[in-house]
Structure formats: structure tokens, C-alpha cells
């Protein structure tokens, strides 16, 4: 399984009154890594994979160690834990060479912005995501698999499932 690697630079303004990166900033870091993963690595030149839009149905984050401002970026590793007909789950680790600061999971639903409703994952998108699928899981698995942070994945409300 491949993992997408994203170098995330910290900003001085990310710190809170307690002297560490605020929990809200982690959601922004995950978004930066996810956007880099999905859109910059989308398959094929001129491909319209994922360009119609996606929405986040769920976030889950375990904060493991305080992260403080520094000039060196942290690494955010991103991989896929489940591919369904109409949503996917991705997992992340926010880390450096010595520590894992957070583990997280996000449920993403492909969305048709013009029609204003969820849509199915295309074959091209699924083929791209398969390269990042965690071993021991399968595309369109019938049963939920444990997420990166240890709880059961849940189907997003209103998602269309095959």
C-alpha cells in the first residue's frame, strides 16, 4: 500500500494560548493533505476525477502529543481505509521522525455540485484510490472495518450505497 506524503508547514498563528497548535488547526492541516492527495494526484492529465466536488461527512481525530510551532514542516501521511460505492474513508498520521502527534479519519462523499446531491465513485477514481487502500481491506466491503482511530466506520447520513 502506498501512502500519500504531504509536508505541512506550521504557522505562528496556529498556536493557541496554551502554547501548542490549536485543535482546530489540525482540521485545516488534514484538509491541506486531503486536497493535495485527491486533486493533485488525481489520475491522468486532464482527468475530471473528483473535480465535481466532494463533501466531508465525518472527521475523527485522536490528539496524541502536543505540537508546537517550529520551522520544519510536519509530515501528514494519508491513505484509504475503505472504498464504498458512494463514499470513502481516509486515514492520516500527523508526525515527524520522532513522534506521531495525531491520528485521524475522514469520511468523504463525492458530490455533484450542479445537481446538489451525492454521487457514486467513478471507476477511474476507484482505480486511483485502490493504490492507497490499506492492506486487509477491500473496495466496496460489505462490513465496516475499524478506522485508523479504532472506532467503527459509519455510513454517512444520506449517502447512496449500492
Short mmCIF file of C-alpha atoms in Angstrom, two decimals:
data_model
loop_
_atom_site.label_atom_id
_atom_site.label_comp_id
_atom_site.label_asym_id
_atom_site.label_seq_id
_atom_site.Cartn_x
_atom_site.Cartn_y
_atom_site.Cartn_z
CA UNK A 1 0.00 0.00 0.00
CA UNK A 2 1.22 3.45 -0.84
CA UNK A 3 0.72 6.42 1.44
CA UNK A 4 0.47 9.96 0.21
CA UNK A 5 3.10 12.13 1.93
CA UNK A 6 2.40 15.83 2.49
CA UNK A 7 4.80 18.31 4.10
CA UNK A 8 2.69 20.70 6.17
CA UNK A 9 4.26 23.96 7.30
CA UNK A 10 3.13 25.33 10.65
CA UNK A 11 2.20 28.98 11.09
CA UNK A 12 2.85 31.05 14.20
CA UNK A 13 -0.85 31.91 14.27
CA UNK A 14 -1.71 28.18 14.57
CA UNK A 15 -0.71 28.23 18.25
CA UNK A 16 -3.22 28.94 20.99
CA UNK A 17 -2.93 30.50 24.45
CA UNK A 18 -1.54 27.22 25.82
CA UNK A 19 1.50 27.38 23.53
CA UNK A 20 0.63 24.47 21.24
CA UNK A 21 -1.12 24.08 17.90
CA UNK A 22 -4.86 24.54 18.41
CA UNK A 23 -7.08 21.54 17.71
CA UNK A 24 -8.98 23.43 15.00
CA UNK A 25 -5.74 23.87 13.06
CA UNK A 26 -5.38 20.11 12.79
CA UNK A 27 -8.59 20.01 10.75
CA UNK A 28 -7.03 22.58 8.41
CA UNK A 29 -3.83 20.52 8.16
CA UNK A 30 -5.87 17.43 7.28
CA UNK A 31 -7.75 19.41 4.65
CA UNK A 32 -4.49 20.59 3.06
CA UNK A 33 -3.19 17.00 2.91
CA UNK A 34 -6.52 15.63 1.62
CA UNK A 35 -6.80 18.25 -1.13
CA UNK A 36 -3.20 17.58 -2.16
CA UNK A 37 -3.93 13.84 -2.20
CA UNK A 38 -7.20 13.93 -4.11
CA UNK A 39 -6.73 16.74 -6.61
CA UNK A 40 -3.02 16.98 -7.25
CA UNK A 41 -2.66 13.22 -7.54
CA UNK A 42 -5.94 12.58 -9.35
CA UNK A 43 -5.30 10.17 -12.23
CA UNK A 44 -4.48 11.29 -15.74
CA UNK A 45 -3.73 14.61 -17.34
CA UNK A 46 -6.99 16.38 -17.99
CA UNK A 47 -8.91 13.92 -15.85
CA UNK A 48 -12.09 15.18 -14.24
CA UNK A 49 -11.78 12.74 -11.34
CA UNK A 50 -13.06 14.33 -8.12
CA UNK A 51 -13.43 17.74 -9.81
CA UNK A 52 -17.22 17.69 -9.49
CA UNK A 53 -16.83 18.14 -5.75
CA UNK A 54 -16.65 16.17 -2.54
CA UNK A 55 -18.06 16.84 0.90
CA UNK A 56 -16.78 15.78 4.28
CA UNK A 57 -19.35 13.68 6.12
CA UNK A 58 -17.30 12.98 9.24
CA UNK A 59 -13.99 13.71 10.97
CA UNK A 60 -12.44 11.84 13.87
CA UNK A 61 -9.15 12.90 15.48
CA UNK A 62 -7.06 11.47 18.30
CA UNK A 63 -4.57 14.03 19.63
CA UNK A 64 -1.58 12.07 20.90
CA UNK A 65 1.12 14.64 21.69
CA UNK A 66 1.18 18.46 21.77
CA UNK A 67 2.61 20.05 18.64
CA UNK A 68 4.35 23.41 18.99
CA UNK A 69 5.43 25.88 16.33
CA UNK A 70 8.66 25.15 14.51
CA UNK A 71 10.19 25.98 11.17
CA UNK A 72 10.37 22.38 9.92
CA UNK A 73 7.12 21.03 8.47
CA UNK A 74 5.33 18.03 9.91
CA UNK A 75 4.55 15.10 7.66
CA UNK A 76 0.97 14.08 7.08
CA UNK A 77 0.60 10.58 5.70
CA UNK A 78 -2.75 9.85 4.05
CA UNK A 79 -4.16 6.52 2.93
CA UNK A 80 -7.52 4.90 2.15
CA UNK A 81 -9.20 2.54 4.62
CA UNK A 82 -12.46 1.90 2.75
CA UNK A 83 -13.91 2.44 -0.70
CA UNK A 84 -17.68 2.17 -0.98
CA UNK A 85 -19.93 2.83 -3.96
CA UNK A 86 -20.72 6.32 -2.71
CA UNK A 87 -18.13 7.27 -0.07
CA UNK A 88 -14.59 6.60 1.03
CA UNK A 89 -12.72 6.68 4.30
CA UNK A 90 -9.23 8.08 4.54
CA UNK A 91 -6.85 7.91 7.48
CA UNK A 92 -3.99 10.20 8.45
CA UNK A 93 -0.99 10.42 10.74
CA UNK A 94 0.47 13.82 11.62
CA UNK A 95 4.08 13.13 12.52
CA UNK A 96 7.78 13.78 12.25
CA UNK A 97 10.79 11.46 12.54
CA UNK A 98 10.35 11.10 16.31
CA UNK A 99 6.65 11.44 17.18
CA UNK A 100 3.11 10.87 15.98
CA UNK A 101 1.13 13.94 17.07
CA UNK A 102 -2.30 12.88 15.86
CA UNK A 103 -4.18 10.12 14.07
CA UNK A 104 -7.36 10.96 12.21
CA UNK A 105 -10.00 9.63 9.84
CA UNK A 106 -12.37 11.36 7.43
CA UNK A 107 -15.39 10.09 5.52
CA UNK A 108 -15.60 11.77 2.12
CA UNK A 109 -18.66 11.70 -0.14
CA UNK A 110 -18.28 12.53 -3.85
CA UNK A 111 -20.82 15.23 -4.61
CA UNK A 112 -22.41 16.58 -7.77
CA UNK A 113 -22.40 20.33 -7.18
CA UNK A 114 -24.67 21.03 -10.16
CA UNK A 115 -27.36 18.60 -9.04
CA UNK A 116 -26.83 19.28 -5.33
CA UNK A 117 -26.61 15.63 -4.29
CA UNK A 118 -24.14 12.83 -3.55
CA UNK A 119 -22.88 10.78 -6.47
CA UNK A 120 -21.17 7.43 -6.92
CA UNK A 121 -17.40 6.96 -7.09
CA UNK A 122 -16.31 6.51 -10.70
CA UNK A 123 -14.24 3.59 -11.94
CA UNK A 124 -11.29 5.93 -12.60
CA UNK A 125 -11.50 7.32 -9.05
CA UNK A 126 -11.71 3.82 -7.57
CA UNK A 127 -8.65 2.66 -9.54
CA UNK A 128 -6.68 5.65 -8.24
CA UNK A 129 -7.83 5.05 -4.63
CA UNK A 130 -7.00 1.32 -4.78
CA UNK A 131 -3.26 2.18 -4.84
CA UNK A 132 -3.66 3.75 -1.39
CA UNK A 133 -6.01 1.14 0.12
CA UNK A 134 -4.85 -0.26 3.46
CA UNK A 135 -3.94 -3.97 3.31
CA UNK A 136 -6.62 -6.28 4.67
CA UNK A 137 -9.47 -4.10 3.44
CA UNK A 138 -11.25 -4.23 0.13
CA UNK A 139 -13.11 -1.91 -2.11
CA UNK A 140 -16.86 -1.95 -1.57
CA UNK A 141 -16.53 -4.13 1.52
CA UNK A 142 -19.89 -5.27 2.85
CA UNK A 143 -18.91 -4.93 6.51
CA UNK A 144 -17.44 -1.81 8.14
CA UNK A 145 -13.76 -2.01 9.02
CA UNK A 146 -12.07 -0.42 12.03
CA UNK A 147 -10.92 3.12 11.27
CA UNK A 148 -7.45 4.50 11.88
CA UNK A 149 -8.50 5.68 15.32
CA UNK A 150 -10.12 2.46 16.44
CA UNK A 151 -13.88 3.04 16.19
CA UNK A 152 -16.26 1.55 13.66
CA UNK A 153 -16.72 3.45 10.40
CA UNK A 154 -20.26 4.64 9.90
CA UNK A 155 -22.10 5.18 6.68
CA UNK A 156 -22.70 8.93 6.21
CA UNK A 157 -26.31 10.03 6.50
CA UNK A 158 -27.96 10.48 3.15
CA UNK A 159 -25.24 8.57 1.29
CA UNK A 160 -26.36 6.43 -1.60
CA UNK A 161 -24.95 2.94 -1.17
CA UNK A 162 -25.04 0.08 -3.68
#
